[in-house]
PDB file of C-alpha atoms in Angstrom:
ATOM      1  CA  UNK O   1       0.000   0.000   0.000  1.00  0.00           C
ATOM      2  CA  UNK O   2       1.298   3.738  -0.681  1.00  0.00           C
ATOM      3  CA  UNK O   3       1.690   5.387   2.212  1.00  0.00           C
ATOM      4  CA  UNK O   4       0.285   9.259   2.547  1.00  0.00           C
ATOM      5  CA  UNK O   5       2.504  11.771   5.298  1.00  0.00           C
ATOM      6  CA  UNK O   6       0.906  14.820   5.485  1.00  0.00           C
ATOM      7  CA  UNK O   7       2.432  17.618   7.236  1.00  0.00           C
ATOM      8  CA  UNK O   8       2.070  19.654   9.400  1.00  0.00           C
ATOM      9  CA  UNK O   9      -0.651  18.140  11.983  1.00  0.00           C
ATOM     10  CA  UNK O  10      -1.290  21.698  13.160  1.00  0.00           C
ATOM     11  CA  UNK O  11      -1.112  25.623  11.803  1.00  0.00           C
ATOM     12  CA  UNK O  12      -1.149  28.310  13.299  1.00  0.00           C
ATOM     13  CA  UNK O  13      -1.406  31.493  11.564  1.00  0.00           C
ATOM     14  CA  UNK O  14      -3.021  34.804  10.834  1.00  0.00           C
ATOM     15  CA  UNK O  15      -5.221  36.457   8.452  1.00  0.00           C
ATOM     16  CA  UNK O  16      -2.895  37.626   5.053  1.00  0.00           C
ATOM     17  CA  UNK O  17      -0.413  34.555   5.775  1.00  0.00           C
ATOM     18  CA  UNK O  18       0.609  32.228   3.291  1.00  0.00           C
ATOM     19  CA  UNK O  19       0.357  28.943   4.037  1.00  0.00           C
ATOM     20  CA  UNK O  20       1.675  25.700   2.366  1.00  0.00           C
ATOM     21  CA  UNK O  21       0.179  22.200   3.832  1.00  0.00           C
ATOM     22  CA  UNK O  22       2.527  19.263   2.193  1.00  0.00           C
ATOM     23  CA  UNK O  23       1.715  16.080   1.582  1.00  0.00           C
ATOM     24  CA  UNK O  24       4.272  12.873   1.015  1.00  0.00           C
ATOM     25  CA  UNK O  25       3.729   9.399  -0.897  1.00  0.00           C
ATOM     26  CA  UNK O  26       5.724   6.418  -0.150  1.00  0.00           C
ATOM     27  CA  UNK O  27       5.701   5.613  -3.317  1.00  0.00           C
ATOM     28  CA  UNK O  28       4.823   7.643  -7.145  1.00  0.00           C
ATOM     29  CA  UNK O  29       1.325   8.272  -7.615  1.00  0.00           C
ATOM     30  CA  UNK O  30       1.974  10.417 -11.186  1.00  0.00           C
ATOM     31  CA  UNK O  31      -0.548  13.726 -10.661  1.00  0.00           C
ATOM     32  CA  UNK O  32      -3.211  11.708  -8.550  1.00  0.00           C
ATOM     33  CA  UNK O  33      -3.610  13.998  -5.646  1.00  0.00           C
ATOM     34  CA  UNK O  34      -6.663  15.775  -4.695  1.00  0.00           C
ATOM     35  CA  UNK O  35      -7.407  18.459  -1.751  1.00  0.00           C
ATOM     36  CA  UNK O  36     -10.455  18.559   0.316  1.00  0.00           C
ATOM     37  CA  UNK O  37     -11.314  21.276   3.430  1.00  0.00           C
ATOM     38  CA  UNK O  38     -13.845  20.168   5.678  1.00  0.00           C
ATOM     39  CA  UNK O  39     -15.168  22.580   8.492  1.00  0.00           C
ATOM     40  CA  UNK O  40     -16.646  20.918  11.342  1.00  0.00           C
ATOM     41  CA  UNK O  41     -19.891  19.045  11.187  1.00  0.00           C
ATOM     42  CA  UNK O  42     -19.469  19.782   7.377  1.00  0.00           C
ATOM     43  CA  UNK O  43     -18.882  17.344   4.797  1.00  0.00           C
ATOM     44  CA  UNK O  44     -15.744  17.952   2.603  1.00  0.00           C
ATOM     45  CA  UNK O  45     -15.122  19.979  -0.127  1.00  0.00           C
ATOM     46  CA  UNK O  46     -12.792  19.724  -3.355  1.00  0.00           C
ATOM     47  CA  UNK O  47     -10.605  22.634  -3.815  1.00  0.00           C
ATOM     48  CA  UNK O  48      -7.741  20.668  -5.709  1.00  0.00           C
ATOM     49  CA  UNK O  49      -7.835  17.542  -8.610  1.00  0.00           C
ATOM     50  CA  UNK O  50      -4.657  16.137 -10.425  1.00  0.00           C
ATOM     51  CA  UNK O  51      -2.779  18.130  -8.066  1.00  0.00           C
ATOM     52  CA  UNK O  52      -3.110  21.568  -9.697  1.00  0.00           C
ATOM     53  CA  UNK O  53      -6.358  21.517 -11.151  1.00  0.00           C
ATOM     54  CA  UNK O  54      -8.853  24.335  -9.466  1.00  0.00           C
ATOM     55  CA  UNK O  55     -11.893  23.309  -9.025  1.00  0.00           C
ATOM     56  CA  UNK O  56     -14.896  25.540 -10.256  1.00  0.00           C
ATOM     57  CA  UNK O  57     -15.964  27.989  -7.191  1.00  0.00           C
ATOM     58  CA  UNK O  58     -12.718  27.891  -5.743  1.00  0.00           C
ATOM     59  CA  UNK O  59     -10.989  30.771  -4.758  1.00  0.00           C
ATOM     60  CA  UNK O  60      -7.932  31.734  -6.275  1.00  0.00           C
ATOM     61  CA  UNK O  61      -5.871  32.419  -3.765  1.00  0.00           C
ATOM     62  CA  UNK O  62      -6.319  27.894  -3.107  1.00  0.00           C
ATOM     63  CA  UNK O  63      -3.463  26.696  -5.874  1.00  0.00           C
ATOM     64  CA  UNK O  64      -2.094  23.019  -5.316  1.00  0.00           C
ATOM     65  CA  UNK O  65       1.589  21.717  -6.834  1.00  0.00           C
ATOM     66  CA  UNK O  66       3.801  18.896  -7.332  1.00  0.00           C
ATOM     67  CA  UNK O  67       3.902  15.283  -8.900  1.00  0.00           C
ATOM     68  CA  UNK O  68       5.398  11.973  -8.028  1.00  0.00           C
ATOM     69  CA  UNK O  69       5.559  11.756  -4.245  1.00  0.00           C
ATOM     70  CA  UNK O  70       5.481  15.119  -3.064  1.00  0.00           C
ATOM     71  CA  UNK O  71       2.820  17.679  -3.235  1.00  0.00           C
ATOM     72  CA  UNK O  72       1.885  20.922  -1.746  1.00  0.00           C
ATOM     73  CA  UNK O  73      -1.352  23.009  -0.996  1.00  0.00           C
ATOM     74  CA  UNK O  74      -0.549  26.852  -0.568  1.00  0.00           C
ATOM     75  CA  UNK O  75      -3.389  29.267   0.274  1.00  0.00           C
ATOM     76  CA  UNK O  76      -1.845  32.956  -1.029  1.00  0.00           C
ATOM     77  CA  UNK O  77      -3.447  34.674   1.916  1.00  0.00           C
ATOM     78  CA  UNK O  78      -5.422  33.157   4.100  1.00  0.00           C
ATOM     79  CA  UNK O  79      -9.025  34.712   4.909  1.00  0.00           C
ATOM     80  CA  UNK O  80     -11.075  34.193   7.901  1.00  0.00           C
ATOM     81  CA  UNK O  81     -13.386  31.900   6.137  1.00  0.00           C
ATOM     82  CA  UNK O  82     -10.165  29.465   5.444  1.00  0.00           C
ATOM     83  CA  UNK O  83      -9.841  28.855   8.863  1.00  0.00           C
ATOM     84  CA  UNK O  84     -10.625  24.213   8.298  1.00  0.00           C
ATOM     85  CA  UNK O  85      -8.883  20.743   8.221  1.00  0.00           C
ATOM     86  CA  UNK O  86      -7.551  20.123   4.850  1.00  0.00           C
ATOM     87  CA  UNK O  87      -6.886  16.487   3.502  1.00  0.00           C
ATOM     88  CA  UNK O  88      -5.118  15.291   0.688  1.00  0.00           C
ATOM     89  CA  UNK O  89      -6.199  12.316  -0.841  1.00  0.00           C
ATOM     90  CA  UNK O  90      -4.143  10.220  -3.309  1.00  0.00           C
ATOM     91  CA  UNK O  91      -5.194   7.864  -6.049  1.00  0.00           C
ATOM     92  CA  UNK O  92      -2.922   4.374  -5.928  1.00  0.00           C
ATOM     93  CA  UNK O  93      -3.596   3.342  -9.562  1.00  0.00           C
ATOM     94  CA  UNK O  94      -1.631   0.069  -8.707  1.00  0.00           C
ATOM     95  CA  UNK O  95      -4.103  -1.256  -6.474  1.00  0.00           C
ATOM     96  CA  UNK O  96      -6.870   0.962  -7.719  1.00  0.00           C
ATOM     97  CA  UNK O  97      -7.669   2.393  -4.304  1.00  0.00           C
ATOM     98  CA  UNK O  98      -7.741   5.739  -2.858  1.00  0.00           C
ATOM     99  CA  UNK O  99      -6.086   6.846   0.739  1.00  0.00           C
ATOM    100  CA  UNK O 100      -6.683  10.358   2.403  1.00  0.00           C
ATOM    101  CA  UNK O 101      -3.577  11.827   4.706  1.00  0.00           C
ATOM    102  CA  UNK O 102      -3.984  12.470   8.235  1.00  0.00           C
ATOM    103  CA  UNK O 103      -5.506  16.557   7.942  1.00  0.00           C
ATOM    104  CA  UNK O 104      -4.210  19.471   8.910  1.00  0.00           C
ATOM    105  CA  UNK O 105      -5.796  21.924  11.186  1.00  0.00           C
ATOM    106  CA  UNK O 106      -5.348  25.870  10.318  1.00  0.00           C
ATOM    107  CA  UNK O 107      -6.031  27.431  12.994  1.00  0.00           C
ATOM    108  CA  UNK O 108      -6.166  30.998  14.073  1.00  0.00           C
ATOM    109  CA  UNK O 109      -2.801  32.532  15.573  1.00  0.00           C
TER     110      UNK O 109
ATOM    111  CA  UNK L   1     -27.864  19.391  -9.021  1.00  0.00           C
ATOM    112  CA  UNK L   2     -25.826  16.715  -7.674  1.00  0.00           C
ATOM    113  CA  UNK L   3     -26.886  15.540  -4.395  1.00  0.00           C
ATOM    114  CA  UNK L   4     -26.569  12.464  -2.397  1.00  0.00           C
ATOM    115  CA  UNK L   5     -28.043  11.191   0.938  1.00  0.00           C
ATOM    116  CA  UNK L   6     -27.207   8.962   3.278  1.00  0.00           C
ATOM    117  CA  UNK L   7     -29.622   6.430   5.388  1.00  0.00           C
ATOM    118  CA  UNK L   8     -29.295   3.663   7.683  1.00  0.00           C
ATOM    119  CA  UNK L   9     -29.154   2.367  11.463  1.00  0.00           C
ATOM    120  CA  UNK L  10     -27.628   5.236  13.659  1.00  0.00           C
ATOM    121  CA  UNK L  11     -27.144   2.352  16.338  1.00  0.00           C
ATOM    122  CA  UNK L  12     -25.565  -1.401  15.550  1.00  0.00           C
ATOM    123  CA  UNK L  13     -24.742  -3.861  18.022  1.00  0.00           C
ATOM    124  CA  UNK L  14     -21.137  -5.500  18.141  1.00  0.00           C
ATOM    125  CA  UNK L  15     -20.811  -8.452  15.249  1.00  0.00           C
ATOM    126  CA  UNK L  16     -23.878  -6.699  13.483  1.00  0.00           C
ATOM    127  CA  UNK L  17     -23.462  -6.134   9.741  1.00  0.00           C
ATOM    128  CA  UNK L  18     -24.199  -2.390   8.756  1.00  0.00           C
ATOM    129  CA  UNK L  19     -26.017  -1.735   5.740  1.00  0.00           C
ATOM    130  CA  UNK L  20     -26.065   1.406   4.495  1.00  0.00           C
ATOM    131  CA  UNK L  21     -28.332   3.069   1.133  1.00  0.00           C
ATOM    132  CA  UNK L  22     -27.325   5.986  -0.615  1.00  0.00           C
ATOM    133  CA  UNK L  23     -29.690   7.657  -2.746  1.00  0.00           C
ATOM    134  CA  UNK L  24     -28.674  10.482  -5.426  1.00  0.00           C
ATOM    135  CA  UNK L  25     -30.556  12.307  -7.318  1.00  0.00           C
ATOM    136  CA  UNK L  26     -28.797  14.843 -10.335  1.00  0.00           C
ATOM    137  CA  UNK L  27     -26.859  12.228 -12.209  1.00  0.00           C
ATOM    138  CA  UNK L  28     -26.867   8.694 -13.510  1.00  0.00           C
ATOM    139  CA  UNK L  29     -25.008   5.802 -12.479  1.00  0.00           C
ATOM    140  CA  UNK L  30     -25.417   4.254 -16.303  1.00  0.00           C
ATOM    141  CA  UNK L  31     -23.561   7.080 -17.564  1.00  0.00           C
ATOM    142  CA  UNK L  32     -19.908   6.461 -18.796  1.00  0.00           C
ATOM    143  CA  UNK L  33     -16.920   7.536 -16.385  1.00  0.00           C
ATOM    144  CA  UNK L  34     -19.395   7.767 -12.876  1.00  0.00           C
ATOM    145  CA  UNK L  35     -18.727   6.142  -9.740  1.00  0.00           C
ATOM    146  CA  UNK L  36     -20.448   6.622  -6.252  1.00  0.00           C
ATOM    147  CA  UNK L  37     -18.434   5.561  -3.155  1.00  0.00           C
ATOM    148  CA  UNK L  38     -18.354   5.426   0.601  1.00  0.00           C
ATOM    149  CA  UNK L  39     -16.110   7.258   2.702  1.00  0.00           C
ATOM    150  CA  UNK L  40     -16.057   7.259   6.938  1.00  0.00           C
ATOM    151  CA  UNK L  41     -14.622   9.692   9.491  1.00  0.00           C
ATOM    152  CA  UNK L  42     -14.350   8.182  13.229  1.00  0.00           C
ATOM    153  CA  UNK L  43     -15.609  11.428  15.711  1.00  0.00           C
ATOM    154  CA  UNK L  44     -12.439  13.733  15.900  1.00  0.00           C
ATOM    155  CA  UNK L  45     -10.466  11.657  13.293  1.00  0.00           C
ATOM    156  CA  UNK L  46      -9.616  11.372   9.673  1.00  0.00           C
ATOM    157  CA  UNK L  47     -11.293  10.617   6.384  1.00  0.00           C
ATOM    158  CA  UNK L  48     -11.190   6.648   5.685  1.00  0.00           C
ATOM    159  CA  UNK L  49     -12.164   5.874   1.940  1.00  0.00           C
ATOM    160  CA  UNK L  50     -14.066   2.386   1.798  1.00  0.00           C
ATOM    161  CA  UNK L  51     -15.194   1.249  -1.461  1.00  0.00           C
ATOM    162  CA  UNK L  52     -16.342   2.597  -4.782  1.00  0.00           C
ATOM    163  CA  UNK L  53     -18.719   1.368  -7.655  1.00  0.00           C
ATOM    164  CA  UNK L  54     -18.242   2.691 -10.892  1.00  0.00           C
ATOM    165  CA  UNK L  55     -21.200   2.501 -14.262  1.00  0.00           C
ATOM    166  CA  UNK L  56     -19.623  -0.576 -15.378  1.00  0.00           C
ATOM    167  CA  UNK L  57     -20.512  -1.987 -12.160  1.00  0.00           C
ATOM    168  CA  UNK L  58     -16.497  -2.231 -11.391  1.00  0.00           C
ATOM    169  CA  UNK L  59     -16.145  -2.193  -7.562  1.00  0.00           C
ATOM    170  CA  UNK L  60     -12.967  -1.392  -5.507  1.00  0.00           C
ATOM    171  CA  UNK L  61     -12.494  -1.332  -2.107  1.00  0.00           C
ATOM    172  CA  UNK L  62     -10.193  -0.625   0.904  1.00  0.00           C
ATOM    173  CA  UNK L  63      -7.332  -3.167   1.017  1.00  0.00           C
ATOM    174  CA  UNK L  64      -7.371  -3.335   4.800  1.00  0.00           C
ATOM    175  CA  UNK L  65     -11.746  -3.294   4.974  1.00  0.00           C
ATOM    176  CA  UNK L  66     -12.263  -5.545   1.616  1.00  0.00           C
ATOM    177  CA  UNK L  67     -13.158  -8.562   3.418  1.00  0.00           C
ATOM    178  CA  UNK L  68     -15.494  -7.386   5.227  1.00  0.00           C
ATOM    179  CA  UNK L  69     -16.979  -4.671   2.542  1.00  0.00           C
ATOM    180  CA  UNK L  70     -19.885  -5.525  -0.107  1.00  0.00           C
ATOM    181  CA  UNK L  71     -20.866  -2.490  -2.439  1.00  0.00           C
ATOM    182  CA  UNK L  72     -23.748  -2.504  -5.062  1.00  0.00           C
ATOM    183  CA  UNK L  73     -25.654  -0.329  -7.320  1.00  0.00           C
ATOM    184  CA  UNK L  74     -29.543  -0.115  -8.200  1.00  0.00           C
ATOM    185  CA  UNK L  75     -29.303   1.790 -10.864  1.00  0.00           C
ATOM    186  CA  UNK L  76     -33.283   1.940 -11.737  1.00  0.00           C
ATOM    187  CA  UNK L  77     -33.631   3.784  -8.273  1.00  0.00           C
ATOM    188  CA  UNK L  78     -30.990   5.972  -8.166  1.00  0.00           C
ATOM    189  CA  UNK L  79     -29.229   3.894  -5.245  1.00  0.00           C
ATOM    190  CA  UNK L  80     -26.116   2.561  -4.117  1.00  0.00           C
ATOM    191  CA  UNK L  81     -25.628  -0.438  -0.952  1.00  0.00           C
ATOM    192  CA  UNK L  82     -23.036  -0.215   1.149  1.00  0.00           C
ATOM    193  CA  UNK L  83     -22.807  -3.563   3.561  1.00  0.00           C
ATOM    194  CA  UNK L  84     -20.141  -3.396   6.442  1.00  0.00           C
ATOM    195  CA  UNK L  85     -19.807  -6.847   8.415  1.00  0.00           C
ATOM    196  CA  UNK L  86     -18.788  -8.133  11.842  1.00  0.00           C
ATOM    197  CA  UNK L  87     -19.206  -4.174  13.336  1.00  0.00           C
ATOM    198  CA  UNK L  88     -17.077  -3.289  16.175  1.00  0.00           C
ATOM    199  CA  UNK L  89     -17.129   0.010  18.309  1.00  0.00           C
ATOM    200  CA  UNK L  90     -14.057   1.026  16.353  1.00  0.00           C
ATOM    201  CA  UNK L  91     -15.533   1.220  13.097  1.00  0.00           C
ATOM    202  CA  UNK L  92     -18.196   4.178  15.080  1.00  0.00           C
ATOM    203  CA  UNK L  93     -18.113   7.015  12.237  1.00  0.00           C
ATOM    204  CA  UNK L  94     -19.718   9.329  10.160  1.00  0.00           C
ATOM    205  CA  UNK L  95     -20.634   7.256   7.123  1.00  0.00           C
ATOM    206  CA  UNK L  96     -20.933   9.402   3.511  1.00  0.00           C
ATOM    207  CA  UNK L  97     -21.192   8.554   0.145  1.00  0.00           C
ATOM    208  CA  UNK L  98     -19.993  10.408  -2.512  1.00  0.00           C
ATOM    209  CA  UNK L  99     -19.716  11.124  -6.066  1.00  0.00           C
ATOM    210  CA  UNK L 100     -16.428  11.104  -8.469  1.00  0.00           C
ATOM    211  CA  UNK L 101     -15.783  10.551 -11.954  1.00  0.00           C
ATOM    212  CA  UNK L 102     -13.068   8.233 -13.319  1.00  0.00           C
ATOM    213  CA  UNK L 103     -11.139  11.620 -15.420  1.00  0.00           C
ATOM    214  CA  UNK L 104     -10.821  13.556 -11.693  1.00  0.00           C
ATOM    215  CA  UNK L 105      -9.991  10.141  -9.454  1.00  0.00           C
ATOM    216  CA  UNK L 106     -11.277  12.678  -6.764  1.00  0.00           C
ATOM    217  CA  UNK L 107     -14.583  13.516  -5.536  1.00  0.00           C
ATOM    218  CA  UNK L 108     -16.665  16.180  -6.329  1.00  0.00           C
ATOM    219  CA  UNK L 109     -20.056  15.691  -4.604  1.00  0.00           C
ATOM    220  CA  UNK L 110     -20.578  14.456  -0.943  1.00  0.00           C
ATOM    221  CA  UNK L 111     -23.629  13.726   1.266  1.00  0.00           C
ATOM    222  CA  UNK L 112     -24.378  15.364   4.164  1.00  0.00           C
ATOM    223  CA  UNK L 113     -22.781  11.539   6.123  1.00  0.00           C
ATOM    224  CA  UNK L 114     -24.749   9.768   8.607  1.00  0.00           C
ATOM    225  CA  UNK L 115     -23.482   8.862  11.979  1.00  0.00           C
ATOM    226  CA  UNK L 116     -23.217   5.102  12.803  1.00  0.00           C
ATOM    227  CA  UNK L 117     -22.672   4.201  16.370  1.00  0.00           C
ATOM    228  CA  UNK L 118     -21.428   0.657  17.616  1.00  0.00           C
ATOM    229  CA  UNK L 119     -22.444  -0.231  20.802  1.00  0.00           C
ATOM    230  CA  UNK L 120     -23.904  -2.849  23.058  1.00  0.00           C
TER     231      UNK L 120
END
C-alpha cells in the first residue's frame, strides 16, 4: 500500500499569511492527488484535482503543486473563512484504491 | 444538481453487519466515467475511503476493509448499498457517500454523512 505523510498536523497562523500544507507518498502516484477542506460538522469539499487543477468555485488564492511523491497546498493569503482541516487524498492506480492523509488543522494565531 | 443522501441504522450492536443506502438524485449511475463511493470519518479523526462502484458496475475497495466490505448499485432507483460486516465500536463514524468521476480520481459531490454508532 502507498503510504500518505501529510504535514504539518497543526497551523497556526493569521489572516494575510501564506500557508503551504505538504503532503508525502511512499511511493509515485503520477498527478493523482486531490485536496479537500472540511469545516466541522461539514462534509468535505474539493478545492484541488490532479494536483493543480482548481476546481470551479474555488478561490484563487487555493493553488495546489507537485507530482510523483510530493505535493503541496498553498493558500496565497489566508481569509477568515479558510480557517478548516484540509486532507489530501491520493489515487494508488496500482491497487486501484484511494487513501486520504492524516488533515491538517489551520487554525487561528 | 448533484446531491446524495445517506440512510441507515444510527445504532448497531457489536458483530452486526451495517447496511447502508445511498440515494442520489442529479446524475446517472449508467452514464460512462461515474462512480459513487463510501467514505467514513471516526468522531475527531480522519477521512477513511471504503469502497467505490463505478457505471460498469467495477467495484474497488479498501485493502485493509475488503473482506469485510460488499458495495452494489440499483441503478433503476438511483441507489447505491453499502454492507459493512462483523461491526465493532471502532468502526463508530460518520458514514458518507460520494460522487467522483473516473477523469478527476477525486470527488466532487458528498452527502451530508450519517453517523453510525457501535455499541452494546
Amino acid at each position: 500500500d502507498i503510504q500518505m505523510t501529510q504535514s504539518p498536523s497543526t497551523l497556526s497562523a493569521s489572516v494575510g499569511d501564506r500557508v503551504t500544507i505538504t503532503c508525502r507518498a511512499s511511493q509515485s502516484i503520477s498527478s493523482w492527488l486531490a485536496w479537500y477542506q472540511q469545516k466541522p460538522g461539514k462534509a468535505p469539499k474539493l478545492l484541488i484535482y490532479k494536483a493543480s487543477s482548481l476546481e470551479s468555485g474555488v478561490p484563487s488564492r487555493f493553488s495546489g503543486s507537485g507530482s510523483g511523491t510530493e505535493f503541496t497546498l498553498t493558500i496565497s493569503s489566508l481569509q477568515p473563512d479558510d480557517f478548516a482541516t484540509y486532507y489530501c487524498q491520493q489515487y494508488n492506480s496500482y491497487s486501484a484504491s484511494w487513501t486520504f492523509g492524516q488533515g491538517t488543522k489551520v487554525e487561528i494565531k | 444538481q448533484i446531491t446524495l443522501k445517506e440512510s441507515g441504522p444510527t445504532l448497531v450492536k457489536p458483530t452486526q453487519t451495517l447496511t447502508l443506502t445511498c440515494t442520489f438524485s442529479g446524475f446517472s449511475l449508467s452514464t460512462s466515467g461515474v462512480g459513487v463511493g463510501w467514505i467514513r470519518q471516526p468522531p475527531g479523526k480522519a477521512l477513511e475511503w471504503l469502497a467505490l462502484i463505478y457505471w460498469n458496475d467495477d467495484k474497488r475497495y479498501s485493502p485493509s476493509l475488503k473482506s469485510r466490505l460488499t458495495i452494489t448499485k440499483d441503478t433503476s432507483k438511483n441507489q447505491v448499498v453499502l454492507t459493512m460486516t462483523n461491526m465493532d465500536p471502532v468502526d463508530t463514524a460518520t458514514y458518507y457517500c460520494a460522487h467522483q468521476q473516473l477523469w478527476l480520481q477525486s470527488i466532487d459531490y458528498w452527502g451530508q454523512g450519517t453517523l453510525v454508532t457501535v455499541s452494546s
